[in-house]
Short mmCIF file of C-alpha atoms and ligand atoms in Angstrom, two decimals:
data_model
loop_
_atom_site.label_atom_id
_atom_site.label_comp_id
_atom_site.label_asym_id
_atom_site.label_seq_id
_atom_site.Cartn_x
_atom_site.Cartn_y
_atom_site.Cartn_z
CA MET A 252 99.47 72.12 59.66
CA THR A 253 97.99 70.08 62.41
CA ASP A 254 96.11 66.98 61.34
CA HIS A 255 92.76 67.13 63.10
CA SER A 256 91.34 64.14 61.24
CA ALA A 257 93.13 61.71 63.58
CA ALA A 258 91.57 60.82 66.95
CA PRO A 259 92.47 63.58 69.43
CA LYS A 260 95.50 62.93 71.54
CA LYS A 261 95.05 63.11 75.29
CA LEU A 262 96.87 65.48 77.61
CA PHE A 263 97.05 65.01 81.38
CA ILE A 264 98.22 68.04 83.37
CA LYS A 265 99.12 68.01 87.05
CA THR A 266 99.42 71.43 88.65
CA TYR A 267 101.39 72.19 91.81
CA GLY A 268 101.93 75.52 93.59
CA CYS A 269 100.12 78.80 93.31
CA GLN A 270 97.12 80.11 91.36
CA MET A 271 99.42 81.46 88.71
CA ASN A 272 100.33 77.88 87.86
CA VAL A 273 96.62 77.01 87.71
CA TYR A 274 96.14 79.82 85.20
CA ASP A 275 99.24 78.79 83.25
CA SER A 276 98.06 75.17 83.08
CA GLN A 277 94.78 76.32 81.61
CA ARG A 278 96.54 78.45 79.00
CA MET A 279 98.90 75.58 78.11
CA ALA A 280 95.90 73.24 77.76
CA GLU A 281 94.28 75.73 75.39
CA ALA A 282 97.50 76.09 73.40
CA MET A 283 97.84 72.32 73.13
CA GLY A 284 94.22 72.18 71.98
CA SER A 285 95.33 73.80 68.75
CA GLU A 286 97.78 70.90 68.37
CA GLY A 287 94.90 68.43 68.55
CA TYR A 288 95.21 67.54 72.25
CA VAL A 289 92.21 67.27 74.56
CA LEU A 290 92.48 67.19 78.35
CA THR A 291 92.02 63.94 80.24
CA GLU A 292 91.60 63.38 83.98
CA ASN A 293 93.08 59.92 83.65
CA GLN A 294 96.88 59.80 83.57
CA ALA A 295 96.89 56.14 82.43
CA GLU A 296 95.25 56.96 79.08
CA ALA A 297 97.30 60.10 78.34
CA ASP A 298 99.51 60.56 75.27
CA MET A 299 101.28 63.35 77.07
CA VAL A 300 101.76 64.07 80.78
CA LEU A 301 102.67 67.63 81.75
CA LEU A 302 103.76 68.39 85.31
CA ASN A 303 103.44 72.12 86.09
CA THR A 304 105.73 72.46 89.07
CA CYS A 305 106.45 74.65 92.11
CA HIS A 306 109.86 75.42 93.60
CA ILE A 307 108.84 77.51 96.59
CA ARG A 308 109.81 75.02 99.33
CA GLU A 309 111.97 71.92 99.16
CA LYS A 310 109.01 69.58 99.69
CA ALA A 311 107.12 71.14 96.78
CA ALA A 312 110.10 70.71 94.44
CA GLU A 313 110.77 67.12 95.52
CA LYS A 314 107.19 66.13 94.64
CA LEU A 315 108.19 66.39 90.99
CA TYR A 316 110.77 63.64 91.35
CA SER A 317 108.47 61.28 93.23
CA ASP A 318 105.79 61.80 90.55
CA LEU A 319 108.34 61.21 87.78
CA GLY A 320 109.41 58.02 89.55
CA ARG A 321 105.82 56.82 89.52
CA LEU A 322 105.61 57.50 85.77
CA LYS A 323 108.48 55.11 84.97
CA PRO A 324 106.34 51.96 84.51
CA LEU A 325 103.89 53.83 82.26
CA LYS A 326 106.69 55.16 80.08
CA ALA A 327 108.30 51.69 79.93
CA GLU A 328 105.02 50.22 78.75
CA ARG A 329 104.40 53.02 76.22
CA PRO A 330 107.68 54.62 75.10
CA ASP A 331 105.78 57.08 72.85
CA LEU A 332 104.22 58.68 75.95
CA LYS A 333 105.53 62.27 76.11
CA ILE A 334 106.51 63.62 79.51
CA GLY A 335 106.92 67.37 80.01
CA VAL A 336 107.98 69.43 83.02
CA ALA A 337 106.79 73.05 83.16
CA GLY A 338 106.73 75.72 85.86
CA CYS A 339 109.17 76.91 88.47
CA VAL A 340 111.22 73.71 88.98
CA ALA A 341 111.68 73.62 85.18
CA GLN A 342 113.02 77.16 85.36
CA ALA A 343 115.25 76.55 88.38
CA GLU A 344 116.72 73.18 87.34
CA GLY A 345 116.44 73.13 83.52
CA GLU A 346 118.52 70.36 81.93
CA GLU A 347 119.36 68.92 85.33
CA ILE A 348 115.85 67.46 85.41
CA GLN A 349 116.53 65.35 82.30
CA ARG A 350 119.92 64.29 83.66
CA ARG A 351 118.29 63.06 86.86
CA MET A 352 115.20 61.67 85.10
CA PRO A 353 115.94 60.70 81.47
CA LEU A 354 112.30 59.79 80.88
CA VAL A 355 111.50 63.52 80.64
CA ASP A 356 111.10 64.63 77.00
CA LEU A 357 110.75 68.34 77.46
CA VAL A 358 111.38 71.05 80.04
CA VAL A 359 109.71 74.42 79.61
CA GLY A 360 110.06 77.43 81.95
CA PRO A 361 107.13 79.67 82.92
CA GLN A 362 108.15 82.45 80.53
CA ALA A 363 108.62 80.15 77.52
CA TYR A 364 105.47 78.07 77.43
CA HIS A 365 104.07 79.77 74.34
CA ARG A 366 106.78 77.72 72.65
CA LEU A 367 105.40 74.48 74.09
CA PRO A 368 103.42 73.47 70.96
CA ALA A 369 106.53 73.83 68.79
CA MET A 370 108.59 71.82 71.30
CA VAL A 371 106.02 69.03 71.28
CA ARG A 372 106.07 68.98 67.46
CA ALA A 373 109.87 68.78 67.58
CA GLY A 374 109.61 65.83 69.96
CA GLY A 375 111.14 67.52 73.02
CA GLY A 376 113.82 69.90 74.25
CA VAL A 377 114.63 72.36 77.02
CA ASP A 378 113.56 76.02 76.97
CA THR A 379 114.10 78.19 80.04
CA GLU A 380 114.65 81.51 78.26
CA PHE A 381 113.13 84.77 79.45
CA PRO A 382 112.00 86.03 76.01
CA THR A 383 111.12 89.70 75.64
CA GLU A 384 107.81 89.07 73.87
CA ASP A 385 104.56 88.76 75.82
CA LYS A 386 103.94 85.02 75.94
CA PHE A 387 100.22 85.59 76.39
CA GLU A 388 100.06 87.34 73.02
CA HIS A 389 101.90 84.46 71.37
CA LEU A 390 99.82 81.67 72.81
CA PRO A 391 97.27 80.25 70.39
CA LYS A 392 93.84 81.66 71.25
CA ALA A 393 91.39 79.26 72.83
CA ALA A 394 88.22 78.25 71.09
CA ALA A 395 85.28 80.25 72.48
CA THR A 396 84.07 77.58 74.87
CA ARG A 397 82.01 78.22 77.97
CA ARG A 398 83.97 78.77 81.15
CA ALA A 399 83.35 78.16 84.84
CA PRO A 400 81.74 81.19 86.57
CA ALA A 401 84.94 82.13 88.44
CA ALA A 402 88.20 82.56 86.51
CA PHE A 403 91.79 83.69 86.99
CA LEU A 404 93.45 86.35 84.87
CA THR A 405 97.18 87.01 85.13
CA VAL A 406 97.91 90.76 84.95
CA GLN A 407 101.43 90.90 86.34
CA GLU A 408 104.22 88.42 86.65
CA GLY A 409 107.61 88.20 88.25
CA CYS A 410 109.07 89.93 91.26
CA ASP A 411 111.76 92.54 91.95
CA LYS A 412 111.45 92.41 95.73
CA PHE A 413 114.05 89.72 96.47
CA CYS A 414 112.89 88.62 99.90
CA ALA A 415 115.87 86.73 101.31
CA PHE A 416 114.06 83.35 101.41
CA CYS A 417 112.24 83.38 98.09
CA VAL A 418 112.91 81.75 94.71
CA VAL A 419 110.21 83.62 92.77
CA PRO A 420 112.42 86.47 91.46
CA TYR A 421 114.65 83.77 89.93
CA THR A 422 111.99 81.37 88.64
CA ARG A 423 109.54 83.95 87.30
CA GLY A 424 111.99 86.71 86.48
CA ALA A 425 111.63 90.49 86.73
CA GLU A 426 108.29 92.21 87.33
CA VAL A 427 106.31 92.69 84.12
CA SER A 428 102.84 94.25 83.91
CA ARG A 429 100.63 93.43 80.95
CA PRO A 430 99.08 96.45 79.19
CA ALA A 431 95.56 97.41 80.37
CA SER A 432 93.98 96.99 76.93
CA ARG A 433 95.02 93.31 76.74
CA ILE A 434 93.80 92.65 80.26
CA LEU A 435 90.46 94.35 79.51
CA SER A 436 89.93 92.40 76.31
CA GLU A 437 90.76 89.11 78.06
CA ALA A 438 88.34 90.04 80.86
CA ARG A 439 85.57 90.88 78.34
CA ASP A 440 86.19 87.60 76.57
CA LEU A 441 85.89 85.68 79.86
CA VAL A 442 82.64 87.46 80.70
CA SER A 443 81.24 86.70 77.24
CA ARG A 444 81.86 83.02 78.04
CA GLY A 445 79.86 83.09 81.26
CA VAL A 446 82.46 84.23 83.82
CA ARG A 447 80.98 86.42 86.60
CA GLU A 448 83.96 86.59 88.96
CA ILE A 449 87.56 87.34 87.99
CA THR A 450 90.58 86.99 90.27
CA LEU A 451 93.45 89.11 88.98
CA LEU A 452 96.74 87.33 89.50
CA GLY A 453 100.32 88.44 89.97
CA GLN A 454 103.24 87.59 92.24
CA ASN A 455 102.97 91.26 93.26
CA VAL A 456 99.61 91.97 91.75
CA ASN A 457 99.08 95.28 93.52
CA GLY A 458 102.39 96.50 92.11
CA TRP A 459 100.79 96.33 88.64
CA HIS A 460 101.40 99.54 86.74
CA GLY A 461 100.82 99.33 83.04
CA GLU A 462 100.13 101.07 79.81
CA ALA A 463 96.67 102.68 79.82
CA PRO A 464 94.40 102.02 76.81
CA GLN A 465 94.69 105.66 75.59
CA GLY A 466 98.40 105.94 76.41
CA GLY A 467 99.98 107.03 79.68
CA GLU A 468 100.10 104.79 82.71
CA TRP A 469 97.57 103.38 85.14
CA GLY A 470 98.04 102.01 88.64
CA PHE A 471 96.28 98.91 89.93
CA GLY A 472 93.33 100.75 91.52
CA ARG A 473 92.54 102.41 88.19
CA LEU A 474 92.74 99.05 86.42
CA ILE A 475 90.23 97.56 88.86
CA ARG A 476 87.81 100.44 88.23
CA ALA A 477 88.06 99.87 84.47
CA ILE A 478 87.45 96.14 84.83
CA ALA A 479 84.48 96.85 87.12
CA GLU A 480 82.79 98.70 84.22
CA ILE A 481 82.39 95.45 82.29
CA ASP A 482 78.69 94.57 82.18
CA GLY A 483 77.96 91.06 83.36
CA LEU A 484 81.00 90.90 85.62
CA ASP A 485 79.87 90.85 89.25
CA ARG A 486 82.95 90.24 91.36
CA ILE A 487 86.63 91.17 91.29
CA ARG A 488 89.37 89.75 93.52
CA TYR A 489 93.15 89.90 93.35
CA THR A 490 96.14 88.06 94.77
CA THR A 491 98.97 88.18 95.91
CA SER A 492 99.79 91.61 97.25
CA HIS A 493 102.84 93.10 98.91
CA PRO A 494 102.23 95.55 101.79
CA ASN A 495 104.55 98.16 100.23
CA ASP A 496 102.48 98.30 97.04
CA MET A 497 99.11 99.05 98.71
CA ALA A 498 98.60 102.46 97.03
CA ASP A 499 95.97 104.96 98.25
CA ASP A 500 94.01 104.53 95.03
CA LEU A 501 93.73 100.78 95.64
CA ILE A 502 92.60 101.29 99.24
CA ASP A 503 90.02 103.81 97.93
CA ALA A 504 88.77 101.21 95.45
CA HIS A 505 87.95 98.94 98.41
CA ARG A 506 85.73 101.73 99.74
CA ASP A 507 84.12 102.82 96.45
CA GLU A 508 83.90 99.82 94.16
CA PRO A 509 81.08 97.43 95.08
CA LYS A 510 82.34 94.75 92.67
CA LEU A 511 85.66 94.59 94.51
CA MET A 512 85.17 91.85 97.12
CA PRO A 513 85.86 92.56 100.81
CA TYR A 514 88.79 90.17 101.01
CA LEU A 515 92.52 90.82 100.97
CA HIS A 516 95.46 88.43 101.15
CA LEU A 517 98.36 90.49 102.47
CA PRO A 518 101.37 88.37 103.45
CA VAL A 519 103.43 89.73 106.33
CA GLN A 520 105.69 86.66 107.04
CA SER A 521 106.73 87.73 110.56
CA GLY A 522 105.71 90.03 113.40
CA SER A 523 109.29 90.84 114.39
CA ASN A 524 111.07 93.89 112.99
CA ARG A 525 114.42 92.13 113.30
CA ILE A 526 113.24 89.19 111.23
CA LEU A 527 111.41 91.37 108.70
CA LYS A 528 114.72 93.15 108.16
CA ALA A 529 116.65 89.89 107.82
CA MET A 530 114.01 88.76 105.32
CA ASN A 531 114.43 91.98 103.32
CA ARG A 532 110.70 92.67 103.51
CA LYS A 533 111.35 96.46 103.62
CA HIS A 534 108.60 97.39 106.06
CA THR A 535 108.14 97.32 109.83
CA VAL A 536 105.43 95.81 112.01
CA ALA A 537 104.09 99.29 112.82
CA GLU A 538 103.84 100.13 109.12
CA TYR A 539 101.92 96.92 108.45
CA LEU A 540 99.52 97.56 111.33
CA ARG A 541 98.94 101.14 110.22
CA LEU A 542 98.22 99.90 106.70
CA ILE A 543 95.66 97.40 108.03
CA GLU A 544 94.02 100.20 109.97
CA ARG A 545 93.68 102.33 106.82
CA ILE A 546 92.30 99.41 104.81
CA ARG A 547 89.74 98.72 107.54
CA GLU A 548 88.75 102.38 107.63
CA ALA A 549 88.02 102.14 103.90
CA ARG A 550 86.21 98.80 104.15
CA PRO A 551 85.38 97.88 107.75
CA ASP A 552 84.12 94.36 106.99
CA ILE A 553 87.16 93.31 104.91
CA LEU A 554 88.46 89.80 105.65
CA LEU A 555 92.24 89.76 105.89
CA THR A 556 94.44 86.76 105.27
CA SER A 557 98.20 86.37 105.30
CA ASP A 558 101.27 84.15 104.95
CA PHE A 559 103.82 83.43 107.69
CA ILE A 560 107.21 81.80 107.78
CA VAL A 561 108.37 80.40 111.12
CA GLY A 562 111.91 79.35 111.97
CA PHE A 563 113.64 81.83 109.71
CA PRO A 564 117.42 81.87 110.47
CA GLY A 565 118.05 83.82 113.66
CA GLU A 566 114.43 83.71 114.89
CA THR A 567 114.33 83.80 118.71
CA ASP A 568 111.53 83.03 121.17
CA GLN A 569 110.93 86.76 121.40
CA ASP A 570 110.63 87.12 117.60
CA HIS A 571 108.12 84.28 117.60
CA ALA A 572 106.16 85.88 120.45
CA ASP A 573 106.09 89.09 118.40
CA THR A 574 104.58 87.18 115.46
CA LEU A 575 101.85 85.74 117.70
CA ASP A 576 101.24 89.24 119.00
CA LEU A 577 100.80 90.62 115.49
CA VAL A 578 98.33 87.84 114.68
CA ARG A 579 96.31 88.62 117.81
CA ARG A 580 96.27 92.32 116.99
CA VAL A 581 95.13 91.94 113.38
CA GLY A 582 92.75 88.99 113.59
CA PHE A 583 92.97 87.08 110.31
CA GLY A 584 90.19 85.27 108.48
CA THR A 585 92.65 82.52 107.69
CA ALA A 586 96.37 82.31 106.95
CA PHE A 587 99.00 80.03 105.52
CA SER A 588 102.01 79.32 107.71
CA PHE A 589 105.12 77.47 106.67
CA LYS A 590 108.31 76.27 108.27
CA TYR A 591 111.25 78.02 106.65
CA SER A 592 112.82 75.96 103.86
CA PRO A 593 116.28 77.04 102.64
CA ARG A 594 116.26 77.42 98.85
CA PRO A 595 119.40 77.18 96.71
CA GLY A 596 120.35 80.48 95.11
CA THR A 597 118.50 82.70 97.60
CA PRO A 598 120.36 85.11 99.94
CA ALA A 599 119.27 83.28 103.11
CA TYR A 600 120.30 79.83 101.82
CA ASP A 601 123.59 79.59 103.73
CA ARG A 602 122.42 81.13 106.99
CA PRO A 603 122.51 78.78 109.98
CA LEU A 604 119.17 77.12 110.66
CA ILE A 605 117.43 77.20 114.01
CA ASP A 606 116.69 73.97 115.87
CA ASP A 607 114.18 71.95 113.89
CA ALA A 608 112.12 70.82 116.88
CA VAL A 609 111.82 74.43 118.03
CA ALA A 610 110.66 75.47 114.55
CA ASP A 611 108.06 72.66 114.55
CA ALA A 612 106.73 73.70 117.95
CA ARG A 613 106.46 77.32 116.86
CA LEU A 614 104.63 76.33 113.70
CA GLN A 615 102.11 74.34 115.74
CA GLU A 616 101.57 77.20 118.15
CA LEU A 617 101.03 79.69 115.32
CA GLN A 618 98.71 77.34 113.46
CA ALA A 619 96.59 76.76 116.57
CA LEU A 620 96.13 80.52 116.96
CA LEU A 621 95.36 80.97 113.27
CA SER A 622 92.78 78.17 113.23
CA ALA A 623 91.07 79.66 116.26
CA GLN A 624 90.85 82.95 114.36
CA GLN A 625 89.56 81.19 111.27
CA LYS A 626 86.86 79.52 113.33
CA ALA A 627 85.86 82.83 114.92
CA ALA A 628 85.73 84.57 111.53
CA GLN A 629 83.52 81.84 110.07
CA GLU A 630 81.23 81.79 113.09
CA SER A 631 80.78 85.55 112.81
CA MET A 632 79.14 84.89 109.42
CA VAL A 633 76.33 82.79 110.94
CA GLY A 634 73.05 84.72 110.74
CA ARG A 635 74.34 87.10 108.07
CA GLU A 636 72.89 87.50 104.58
CA LEU A 637 75.58 87.16 101.94
CA SER A 638 75.79 86.63 98.23
CA VAL A 639 77.07 83.30 96.95
CA LEU A 640 78.23 82.49 93.42
CA PHE A 641 77.46 78.83 92.72
CA GLU A 642 80.49 77.03 91.26
CA LYS A 643 79.47 73.37 91.35
CA PRO A 644 76.93 70.89 92.68
CA GLY A 645 77.47 69.87 96.32
CA ARG A 646 77.85 66.30 97.59
CA LEU A 647 74.18 65.97 98.50
CA GLU A 648 71.26 65.73 96.06
CA GLY A 649 69.90 69.20 95.17
CA GLN A 650 72.81 70.95 96.87
CA MET A 651 75.07 73.63 95.37
CA VAL A 652 78.37 75.00 96.59
CA GLY A 653 79.82 78.41 95.90
CA LYS A 654 81.86 81.23 97.40
CA SER A 655 80.63 84.05 99.59
CA ASP A 656 81.90 87.63 99.23
CA TYR A 657 84.51 86.69 101.85
CA LEU A 658 85.65 83.64 99.86
CA HIS A 659 84.20 81.09 102.26
CA ALA A 660 82.82 77.94 100.62
CA VAL A 661 79.06 77.85 101.27
CA PHE A 662 76.83 74.78 100.85
CA VAL A 663 73.18 75.54 100.04
CA ALA A 664 70.14 73.37 99.29
CA ALA A 665 69.04 74.81 95.94
CA PRO A 666 67.47 72.15 93.69
CA GLN A 667 66.37 74.69 91.04
CA ALA A 668 69.67 76.55 90.89
CA ARG A 669 72.38 76.31 88.26
CA VAL A 670 76.13 76.72 88.29
CA GLY A 671 76.82 80.42 87.68
CA ASP A 672 73.84 81.69 89.67
CA LEU A 673 74.63 84.52 92.08
CA VAL A 674 72.16 84.20 94.93
CA ARG A 675 71.38 85.67 98.34
CA VAL A 676 71.90 83.28 101.21
CA ARG A 677 71.45 83.39 104.97
CA ILE A 678 74.35 81.62 106.69
CA THR A 679 73.04 79.03 109.15
CA HIS A 680 76.03 76.96 110.19
CA SER A 681 79.82 76.97 110.33
CA ALA A 682 81.78 73.74 109.72
CA PRO A 683 85.60 73.38 109.91
CA ASN A 684 86.32 74.57 106.36
CA SER A 685 82.99 75.71 105.02
CA LEU A 686 79.67 77.34 105.81
CA ALA A 687 76.11 76.20 105.23
CA GLY A 688 73.29 78.54 104.30
CA GLU A 689 69.70 78.75 103.13
CA LEU A 690 68.49 80.40 99.98
CA LEU A 691 66.69 83.73 100.37
CA ALA A 692 63.99 84.83 97.97
CA ALA A 693 65.59 86.75 95.07
N1 SAH B 265 104.40 87.08 96.37
C1 SAH B 265 103.87 86.67 97.59
C2 SAH B 265 104.07 85.22 97.97
C3 SAH B 265 104.88 84.28 97.17
S1 SAH B 265 105.23 82.69 97.78
C4 SAH B 265 104.42 87.59 98.66
O1 SAH B 265 105.02 88.56 98.41
O2 SAH B 265 104.20 87.34 99.83
C5 SAH B 265 103.94 82.24 98.87
C6 SAH B 265 104.37 82.11 100.29
O3 SAH B 265 105.28 81.02 100.44
C7 SAH B 265 105.11 83.29 100.85
O4 SAH B 265 104.26 84.33 101.23
C8 SAH B 265 105.86 82.69 102.02
O5 SAH B 265 105.10 82.73 103.18
C9 SAH B 265 106.06 81.25 101.59
N2 SAH B 265 107.46 80.98 101.26
C10 SAH B 265 108.18 81.51 100.25
N3 SAH B 265 109.46 81.05 100.28
C11 SAH B 265 109.55 80.21 101.34
C12 SAH B 265 110.60 79.43 101.91
N4 SAH B 265 111.82 79.45 101.40
N5 SAH B 265 110.31 78.68 103.00
C13 SAH B 265 109.08 78.67 103.53
N6 SAH B 265 108.05 79.38 103.04
C14 SAH B 265 108.27 80.15 101.96
FE1 SF4 B 266 108.85 86.17 96.92
FE2 SF4 B 266 109.04 88.40 98.33
FE3 SF4 B 266 108.61 88.51 95.72
FE4 SF4 B 266 106.68 87.64 97.32
S1 SF4 B 266 107.57 89.72 97.32
S2 SF4 B 266 107.33 86.71 95.40
S3 SF4 B 266 107.83 86.57 98.90
S4 SF4 B 266 110.46 87.77 96.71
FE1 F3S B 267 105.54 77.92 93.28
FE2 F3S B 267 106.38 79.23 91.19
FE3 F3S B 267 104.00 79.78 92.20
S1 F3S B 267 107.61 78.59 92.90
S2 F3S B 267 104.31 79.35 94.36
S3 F3S B 267 104.63 77.89 91.27
S4 F3S B 267 105.45 81.21 91.32
#
């Protein structure tokens, strides 16, 4: 049994990478709560430091080692400080991490973190198994504390797509969809704790297909409709989607389901058919554009966002021009763009790289176009009446900040308002990464 009579031990978690890691960090914090740990924001006073890592690009993975280096003096001063590495670097590098950095006490992969409490009790270890049980069902349940108004909920994990550049199929394993009944009960629990907006998470979230509550199978569109029936839940979002998994039922849900927000992150990576093929993306530019057209027919005001990789092996000036052309044709609300980073163990790893300076120049050109589109999309919101869910106080006295339907951050003067209020706002101003608005009468 855990001894709760002692002063609580303090856990510091640093999260890198995607939203799934953010969700995982929260679940690990809750699990460690049952071991008598409380979260701290201050690394210097922690009894345990947990780094929840990302392996997607080389720079992301290397951050782990620079952070571990910075922990050396703290560990030297307090040898009982426990240091854990979780997440995708833990999965990819396992014991190698401890060999390179002996100060690390434990290494736990993303599919094994329900075993984290036991590892901590045992004083350390390495666990990068892909167990068959559902880790979410084996994680200690959190105390029924109040939650922030917007929450993540992982419904699907892993990836079977094997894009030639990507580590995710190796770090997260095969695609697994959680059963609908577990997702629905987790969603109801979140709502009972004050959550009004849920973002459904998965590496291929729209590929979710799971056991229906009464038996049989549901697709992702059906799941969204079931979640939308929960009273007290106002908004549903999901990320990240693959173009090939955008089923008709899901597109229909964007037309029919008012709680489903008009926002879709749909990575395309490149606007060149040759490069898409080399990336093993399994769709063409024309197919992507046609898909966008159908989504916009269903929900004309939808804000689309995407991911791009520039400088993939073999990319020519023409391929790059084709990517810019696709961006101009679609018009994105915002997008992430990255310079290709070769990852060990992926099919593209050994392919000859293009000239680095050329890749840098292309990235700059793409980013300039994307920021112009982001600016235009934000400015098109000025004058519109939108709903905003307040998530926290703003920097100024009496100010609140929250997200619009289109996921823009909106600052509003609202001295009477509280976090968790869903209000109507007229957008008055567009700043580089946010909007400002004024409260409308309810
Ligand atoms: N599951 C999502 C994205 C996963 S990773 C999808 O299917 O698109 C998030 C983004 O990181 C990717 O969309 C891609 O743009 C980028 N990325 C992944 N591997 C990369 C690599 N080796 N180099 C550069 N960017 C990469
Ligand atoms: Fe990676 Fe491709 Fe899977 Fe996305 S779909 S996680 S980019 S392999
Ligand atoms: Fe990174 Fe793993 Fe997410 S590699 S992007 S933390 S799935």
